[in-house]
Amino acid sequence: MTKIAPNIRLSNFRLRYQETEILNLSSLTLQAGKWSCLLGQSGVGKSSLLRAIAGLDDDWLIEGNVDFDTGHSDVAYMGQKAFLMPWLSVLENVQLGSILRGEKRDEKRARDLLNRVGLGQYIDHKPAQLSGGMQQRVVLARTLMEDRATILMDEPFSALDAVTRHELQALTYDLLKGRTVLLVTHDPLEALRLGDVIYVLEGRPAKLLPDIRLVTNAPRQVGDQEVDELYPDLMGVLSKAERV
Amino acid sequence: MNKTFRFALIPIGLCVIWQAVVSFSSVPSYILPGPIMVLFALKDNAELILEHSFITFFEIIMGMLLGTILGCLSAMLLIWFKPLRQWLMPALVISQAIPVFALAPILVLWLGYGLASKVAMATLIIYFPVTSAFYDGLQQTAKDWLDIAKVMGGKKVAILYHIQIPAALPKLATGMRVAAAVAPIGAIVGEWVGSSKGLGFLMLHANARMQVDLMFAALFVIAVFAVLFYYVIDKSLARLTRWHHPHKV
């Protein structure tokens, strides 16, 4: 990875949908090259925040700024489901960015990346022929192909079975090293396993609770001292969080 | 049972029943000729029927082509220009309240007895199903696909071409299947209202002269063509949208 990962700063950031204020963050900094995990109950506005940072416009009003200290927004987005294009082959899906931008396709790099996620033999398959876990690997390859300095992920592992999820978390962590990552999740264990910093959103409008910083290196395991110590606290915070 | 076998058996079975009804009842042959008689009429008038068939087939295919092109263009316009949608969509729906068949005499009046009025008729009759199906498909493209494309920096045209259009193909295929089934009706009705050529004309002409066997022969050719036409369209569309039913292939 050659690009410089940005710090992403949000200040006095408000998000309003019709009459309702959804989010109100006085300040939030996603640190360069770190994994920030965002927890909170369903509907609290985690995904909205992620989409706003990605620059996706919904029918909402945004106040405040999202600053990338590298000067430009350079993001890739991974959603909950794979969202591969079913009419394109695995190889073409990985090259989707170049196809859409009308650039020359780098087939060699796409093949290399598919090999790295363990899908070297499946390049000519259509997404529907792959399992859920394999589809997420294609998405991972597609994300790496885009080579963006910031990766925004909205519960990318939530639809996978436990074993696949565990494998894919490790692989994703390994391959996205050095980038600024924001991972939205509803699973406190996932946040403890992968996050350098954990944020919790709560209330309406949603505000951030004091963040939790982890000191050991990710990916961590259940049984690691830090995970075991923080898990009860985090669960406590989440279960006390006001329901929206 | 084998699909091809069943496909062949159904028309043969129907013909046997048909012949039985004719043979064992006293329906005169000028009301209901038997299949054998129709077959002879087909053979005796082969050249005449072939000549008129070409005209009708041409009308149907031209109508299908024009209707599909116009329908797809309209749907894309509706997607592209949001303000246009509010004006054009109601107009389109209202236009469907006018029975297309009622327009046939007007079309003949405006476009004459020749091919143009029949092609226009077939075009009009398939325009709406194609437009609404394709528009639906374009509009219902999964938001997440569009989001991914936007984050990747795809321009609006590129997103339409690479994401929305392929995503809408299964819906368009549904509209085109309906179109393939009704296009022949458009052409034939157009011919009935006023023409000097085509299978519809031949049927009216034979009807007036009590050549009921020739009428049935023309009807038979229309039916066979309509089935084949539908089959070809259906199969080619299924090929194009194979990804939509990955487990069927």
XYZ file of C-alpha atoms in Angstrom:
493
model
C 0.000 0.000 0.000
C 1.538 3.225 -1.183
C -1.051 5.796 -0.189
C -0.982 7.738 3.045
C -3.879 6.842 5.299
C -5.774 9.926 6.467
C -6.992 11.051 9.861
C -10.685 11.719 9.441
C -12.064 14.502 11.639
C -15.709 15.230 12.205
C -16.556 18.375 14.120
C -19.966 19.667 15.170
C -21.399 17.057 12.913
C -25.177 16.875 12.775
C -27.377 14.731 10.633
C -31.031 15.510 10.280
C -33.697 13.472 8.568
C -36.844 15.512 7.961
C -37.665 16.957 11.415
C -35.673 14.447 13.429
C -32.084 14.977 14.394
C -30.421 11.600 14.122
C -26.820 12.346 15.001
C -25.081 15.045 16.947
C -21.345 14.561 17.343
C -19.269 17.352 18.815
C -16.053 15.777 17.627
C -14.776 12.460 16.372
C -11.382 11.599 14.940
C -10.816 8.356 13.115
C -7.100 7.821 13.446
C -4.906 7.264 10.445
C -4.034 3.654 9.825
C -6.169 2.392 12.712
C -9.309 0.314 12.962
C -12.146 2.242 14.570
C -15.195 0.182 15.479
C -18.593 1.732 15.901
C -21.105 -0.046 18.102
C -24.652 0.802 19.029
C -28.157 -0.531 18.839
C -29.981 -1.109 15.588
C -31.410 2.098 14.234
C -29.200 4.364 16.335
C -27.573 5.829 13.226
C -24.329 3.872 12.829
C -24.895 3.144 9.157
C -26.066 6.702 8.516
C -22.812 8.037 9.928
C -20.831 5.639 7.770
C -22.779 6.564 4.653
C -22.335 10.253 5.385
C -18.564 9.799 5.641
C -18.646 7.833 2.379
C -20.310 10.851 0.774
C -23.463 8.942 -0.110
C -26.438 11.235 -0.108
C -29.714 10.120 1.294
C -32.618 12.465 1.939
C -30.932 14.038 4.905
C -29.375 17.308 5.903
C -25.791 17.366 7.025
C -24.261 20.113 9.111
C -20.601 20.224 9.975
C -17.603 18.856 8.195
C -15.905 15.607 7.434
C -12.224 16.439 6.963
C -9.698 14.066 5.506
C -6.309 15.461 6.507
C -4.788 14.132 3.281
C -6.955 16.713 1.560
C -9.277 14.431 -0.316
C -11.848 11.765 0.408
C -10.506 8.476 -0.874
C -12.844 5.764 0.351
C -14.000 2.266 -0.443
C -17.247 0.897 0.921
C -18.130 -2.645 1.981
C -21.724 -3.410 2.837
C -23.517 -6.018 4.849
C -24.241 -8.242 1.895
C -21.755 -8.830 -0.855
C -23.577 -6.780 -3.499
C -21.627 -8.227 -6.348
C -23.046 -7.697 -9.793
C -24.679 -11.053 -10.595
C -24.205 -10.689 -14.370
C -20.442 -10.195 -14.107
C -17.891 -12.907 -13.441
C -15.848 -12.886 -10.251
C -12.890 -11.421 -12.136
C -15.028 -8.671 -13.691
C -16.586 -7.878 -10.331
C -13.150 -7.270 -8.883
C -12.464 -4.886 -11.777
C -15.810 -3.095 -11.422
C -14.196 0.195 -10.438
C -12.109 0.363 -13.608
C -15.083 -0.714 -15.707
C -17.227 2.075 -14.257
C -14.567 4.733 -14.594
C -13.723 3.573 -18.108
C -10.107 2.941 -17.171
C -7.828 0.269 -18.544
C -8.427 -2.940 -16.625
C -5.507 -4.407 -14.745
C -6.353 -8.075 -15.076
C -3.084 -9.315 -13.633
C -3.566 -7.409 -10.398
C -7.164 -8.610 -10.134
C -5.988 -12.211 -10.519
C -3.257 -11.680 -7.912
C -5.742 -10.268 -5.434
C -8.181 -13.122 -6.024
C -5.331 -15.533 -5.373
C -4.564 -13.730 -2.138
C -8.145 -14.132 -0.901
C -8.017 -17.786 -1.950
C -10.339 -17.600 -4.941
C -7.804 -18.157 -7.714
C -9.782 -21.039 -9.219
C -13.097 -19.203 -9.232
C -12.358 -16.236 -11.464
C -14.812 -17.294 -14.188
C -17.638 -18.167 -11.810
C -20.696 -16.008 -11.367
C -21.302 -14.702 -7.822
C -24.412 -16.859 -7.365
C -22.249 -19.961 -7.686
C -20.235 -18.966 -4.605
C -21.047 -19.290 -0.911
C -21.671 -16.223 1.242
C -18.163 -16.320 2.657
C -16.610 -16.610 -0.798
C -18.708 -13.695 -2.022
C -17.385 -11.549 0.821
C -13.871 -12.561 -0.199
C -14.609 -11.286 -3.698
C -15.773 -8.022 -2.136
C -12.543 -7.897 -0.168
C -10.562 -8.368 -3.387
C -12.705 -5.700 -5.070
C -12.020 -3.348 -2.168
C -8.277 -4.001 -2.327
C -8.356 -3.526 -6.107
C -9.687 -0.025 -5.556
C -6.660 0.611 -3.330
C -8.278 3.328 -1.246
C -6.659 4.742 1.871
C -9.932 4.678 3.817
C -12.188 1.656 4.131
C -15.727 2.021 5.431
C -17.404 -1.252 6.382
C -21.008 -1.741 7.374
C -21.337 -5.078 9.190
C -19.549 -6.983 6.428
C -19.296 -10.176 8.454
C -22.741 -10.283 10.017
C -24.333 -12.619 7.473
C -21.607 -15.264 7.750
C -21.434 -18.389 9.875
C -19.155 -18.301 12.913
C -16.178 -20.147 11.438
C -16.206 -18.270 8.136
C -16.615 -15.000 9.998
C -13.609 -15.727 12.174
C -11.422 -16.589 9.173
C -12.556 -13.636 7.162
C -12.037 -11.182 10.017
C -8.408 -12.259 10.271
C -7.877 -12.149 6.495
C -9.524 -8.742 6.188
C -7.505 -7.363 9.058
C -4.315 -8.625 7.518
C -5.037 -7.309 4.025
C -6.286 -3.882 5.097
C -3.314 -3.138 7.337
C -2.175 0.468 7.272
C -5.458 1.929 6.083
C -7.900 4.040 8.046
C -10.786 1.684 8.723
C -14.219 2.341 10.157
C -16.128 -0.822 10.954
C -19.777 -0.584 11.920
C -20.870 -3.654 13.846
C -23.476 -4.801 16.331
C -21.176 -7.486 17.743
C -19.095 -6.306 20.734
C -16.799 -9.294 20.398
C -16.018 -8.399 16.792
C -15.167 -4.865 17.891
C -12.891 -6.192 20.643
C -11.255 -8.590 18.232
C -10.458 -6.064 15.517
C -10.687 -2.528 16.889
C -7.927 -0.188 17.972
C -10.580 2.182 19.244
C -14.205 1.352 20.015
C -16.940 3.956 19.860
C -20.467 3.503 21.101
C -23.371 5.563 19.761
C -26.360 6.109 21.982
C -29.617 8.032 22.192
C -31.650 10.237 19.890
C -30.052 12.313 18.561
C -27.205 9.832 18.862
C -24.120 10.958 20.719
C -20.823 9.201 21.335
C -20.076 7.653 24.704
C -16.455 7.865 25.922
C -14.343 5.736 23.602
C -12.483 2.590 24.561
C -8.859 2.297 23.439
C -7.200 -1.067 23.143
C -3.484 -1.490 23.610
C -2.657 -4.987 22.332
C -2.395 -5.830 18.657
C -5.385 -7.070 16.696
C -6.689 -9.507 15.650
C -7.268 -10.654 19.211
C -8.811 -13.895 20.394
C -11.391 -14.774 22.987
C -9.251 -15.623 26.013
C -6.834 -12.753 25.441
C -6.570 -10.798 28.654
C -7.630 -7.490 27.179
C -10.671 -8.943 25.447
C -11.808 -10.779 28.550
C -11.373 -7.703 30.721
C -13.176 -5.304 28.443
C -16.017 -7.558 27.331
C -18.144 -7.245 30.502
C -17.641 -3.474 30.572
C -18.606 -3.098 26.951
C -21.659 -5.312 27.363
C -22.609 -3.219 30.379
C -22.347 -0.007 28.393
C -24.367 -1.453 25.520
C -27.135 -2.889 27.637
C -27.443 0.350 29.600
C -27.555 2.363 26.406
C -30.869 4.054 25.980
C -33.085 2.232 23.494
C -34.197 4.242 20.526
C -42.101 -37.330 -20.181
C -39.696 -35.751 -22.628
C -40.393 -32.053 -23.180
C -39.967 -32.121 -26.964
C -42.199 -35.171 -27.195
C -44.905 -33.444 -25.176
C -44.483 -30.337 -27.302
C -45.192 -32.421 -30.422
C -47.933 -34.489 -28.849
C -50.125 -31.568 -27.758
C -50.871 -30.201 -31.274
C -51.232 -33.730 -32.702
C -53.671 -34.620 -29.937
C -55.663 -31.444 -30.497
C -55.853 -32.175 -34.251
C -57.118 -35.713 -33.581
C -59.843 -34.355 -31.270
C -60.682 -31.693 -33.829
C -60.980 -34.269 -36.643
C -63.098 -36.505 -34.405
C -65.517 -33.670 -33.647
C -65.853 -32.903 -37.346
C -66.270 -36.569 -38.369
C -68.739 -37.595 -35.678
C -70.903 -34.491 -35.636
C -72.885 -33.042 -38.444
C -71.200 -29.649 -38.452
C -70.999 -28.634 -42.104
C -67.492 -28.094 -43.460
C -68.227 -24.429 -44.296
C -68.620 -23.817 -40.550
C -65.839 -26.000 -39.218
C -63.491 -27.710 -41.666
C -61.427 -30.594 -40.300
C -57.665 -30.441 -39.961
C -57.155 -32.608 -43.020
C -59.172 -30.218 -45.144
C -57.185 -27.271 -43.716
C -53.968 -29.098 -44.506
C -55.069 -29.504 -48.116
C -56.076 -25.843 -48.284
C -52.623 -24.990 -46.974
C -50.983 -27.121 -49.669
C -53.193 -25.906 -52.520
C -52.753 -22.234 -51.613
C -49.154 -22.482 -50.452
C -47.854 -19.764 -52.726
C -50.657 -17.337 -51.918
C -50.341 -17.902 -48.173
C -46.569 -17.580 -48.270
C -46.796 -14.256 -50.092
C -49.205 -12.811 -47.530
C -47.297 -14.359 -44.630
C -44.160 -12.435 -45.514
C -46.055 -9.177 -45.262
C -47.527 -9.984 -41.850
C -44.271 -11.336 -40.461
C -42.474 -8.225 -41.596
C -45.076 -6.039 -39.882
C -44.787 -7.996 -36.648
C -40.994 -7.947 -36.583
C -40.782 -4.259 -37.498
C -43.401 -3.439 -34.847
C -41.515 -5.476 -32.269
C -38.266 -3.771 -33.163
C -39.639 -0.232 -33.180
C -41.782 -0.749 -30.087
C -38.848 -2.159 -28.148
C -36.457 0.599 -29.213
C -38.985 3.361 -28.493
C -40.023 1.735 -25.210
C -36.442 1.368 -23.994
C -35.558 4.932 -24.990
C -38.649 6.279 -23.223
C -37.849 4.341 -20.057
C -34.290 5.672 -20.065
C -35.529 9.234 -20.607
C -37.906 8.840 -17.683
C -35.074 7.633 -15.464
C -32.644 10.271 -16.656
C -34.776 13.402 -16.394
C -36.634 13.418 -13.123
C -38.807 16.466 -13.968
C -39.954 14.776 -17.162
C -41.207 11.818 -15.155
C -43.921 13.809 -13.381
C -45.363 14.925 -16.698
C -44.764 11.967 -18.942
C -45.726 9.126 -16.612
C -49.368 10.242 -16.090
C -49.650 10.974 -19.798
C -48.438 7.463 -20.558
C -50.904 5.894 -18.152
C -53.814 7.951 -19.504
C -52.876 6.993 -23.059
C -53.388 3.373 -22.042
C -57.044 4.075 -21.315
C -57.586 4.400 -25.063
C -57.993 0.910 -26.524
C -55.318 0.503 -29.161
C -57.793 -1.352 -31.374
C -59.976 1.735 -31.476
C -57.023 3.587 -32.935
C -56.676 1.165 -35.838
C -59.115 2.981 -38.165
C -57.420 6.288 -37.389
C -53.989 4.856 -38.084
C -55.197 3.480 -41.406
C -56.684 6.885 -42.202
C -53.426 8.663 -41.382
C -50.863 6.179 -42.598
C -52.727 4.506 -45.422
C -53.515 0.925 -46.374
C -49.886 -0.135 -46.611
C -47.365 -1.506 -44.173
C -46.927 1.691 -42.153
C -50.288 1.597 -40.383
C -49.831 -2.051 -39.336
C -46.284 -1.512 -38.130
C -47.538 1.502 -36.166
C -50.325 -0.618 -34.704
C -47.942 -3.370 -33.570
C -45.504 -0.750 -32.259
C -48.210 0.995 -30.254
C -49.552 -2.179 -28.765
C -46.167 -3.270 -27.398
C -44.822 0.170 -26.510
C -46.445 0.375 -23.092
C -45.572 -3.079 -21.750
C -41.957 -2.581 -22.822
C -41.691 0.953 -21.430
C -43.268 0.200 -18.079
C -41.348 -3.040 -17.579
C -37.980 -1.509 -18.420
C -38.702 1.621 -16.391
C -39.621 -0.529 -13.406
C -36.414 -2.478 -13.757
C -34.251 0.625 -14.075
C -35.911 2.262 -11.122
C -35.740 -0.756 -8.873
C -32.013 -1.305 -9.300
C -30.745 -2.236 -5.836
C -29.685 0.909 -4.029
C -26.610 -0.806 -2.672
C -25.348 -1.504 -6.197
C -25.775 2.161 -7.031
C -24.048 3.201 -3.797
C -21.052 1.003 -4.524
C -20.862 2.402 -8.046
C -21.045 5.975 -6.747
C -18.322 5.425 -4.155
C -16.183 3.922 -6.921
C -16.506 7.184 -8.779
C -18.731 5.983 -11.630
C -20.299 8.721 -13.765
C -24.078 8.769 -14.206
C -23.870 7.441 -17.784
C -21.488 4.657 -16.761
C -23.742 3.653 -13.875
C -26.743 3.561 -16.211
C -24.856 1.491 -18.776
C -22.949 -0.897 -16.519
C -25.316 -1.265 -13.563
C -28.865 -0.086 -14.161
C -29.421 -1.485 -17.650
C -28.064 -4.978 -16.929
C -29.959 -5.002 -13.632
C -33.174 -4.105 -15.467
C -32.826 -6.767 -18.170
C -34.904 -9.433 -16.396
C -37.781 -6.933 -16.036
C -37.377 -5.844 -19.663
C -37.467 -9.504 -20.666
C -40.840 -9.885 -18.932
C -42.169 -6.893 -20.867
C -40.790 -8.236 -24.137
C -42.416 -11.618 -23.607
C -45.776 -9.877 -23.265
C -44.871 -7.835 -26.342
C -44.008 -10.945 -28.354
C -47.407 -12.379 -27.519
C -49.413 -9.278 -28.471
C -47.448 -7.928 -31.438
C -49.096 -10.392 -33.889
C -52.529 -9.265 -32.643
C -51.631 -5.665 -33.451
C -50.576 -6.488 -36.980
C -53.623 -8.681 -37.718
C -56.119 -6.172 -36.320
C -54.439 -3.476 -38.392
C -54.908 -5.644 -41.485
C -58.552 -6.298 -40.701
C -59.318 -2.606 -40.570
C -57.908 -1.838 -43.951
C -55.313 -3.495 -46.127
C -54.676 -5.197 -49.397
C -52.033 -7.671 -48.214
C -51.177 -9.843 -45.265
C -52.682 -12.846 -43.513
C -55.365 -10.728 -41.824
C -56.437 -9.472 -45.222
C -56.374 -13.022 -46.611
C -58.640 -14.190 -43.771
C -61.196 -11.438 -44.418
C -61.048 -12.072 -48.131
C -61.568 -15.827 -47.694
C -64.319 -15.203 -45.173
C -66.248 -13.093 -47.653
C -66.048 -15.926 -50.207
C -66.924 -18.667 -47.739
C -63.468 -20.242 -48.224
C -63.478 -21.323 -44.610
C -60.684 -23.853 -45.143
C -58.394 -21.093 -46.460
C -59.343 -18.922 -43.462
C -58.314 -21.698 -41.122
C -55.111 -22.252 -43.084
C -54.192 -18.565 -42.642
C -55.104 -18.763 -38.961
C -52.917 -21.848 -38.618
C -49.913 -20.044 -40.116
C -50.446 -17.057 -37.793
C -50.664 -19.343 -34.781
C -47.526 -21.282 -35.720
C -45.620 -18.083 -36.362
C -46.795 -16.461 -33.124
C -45.697 -19.510 -31.118
C -42.308 -19.693 -32.856
C -41.795 -15.950 -32.491
C -42.553 -16.117 -28.783
C -40.289 -19.133 -28.393
C -37.323 -17.457 -30.105
C -37.728 -14.235 -28.090
C -38.179 -16.170 -24.858
C -35.096 -18.342 -25.426
C -32.833 -15.471 -26.456
C -33.928 -13.384 -23.476
C -33.387 -16.311 -21.143
C -29.839 -16.585 -22.517
C -29.211 -12.891 -21.956
C -30.483 -12.946 -18.383
C -29.169 -16.374 -17.437
C -27.538 -14.911 -14.307
C -30.998 -14.102 -13.002
C -31.901 -17.792 -12.667
C -28.536 -19.407 -11.940
C -30.100 -22.572 -10.593
C -32.299 -23.206 -13.607
C -29.405 -23.482 -16.050
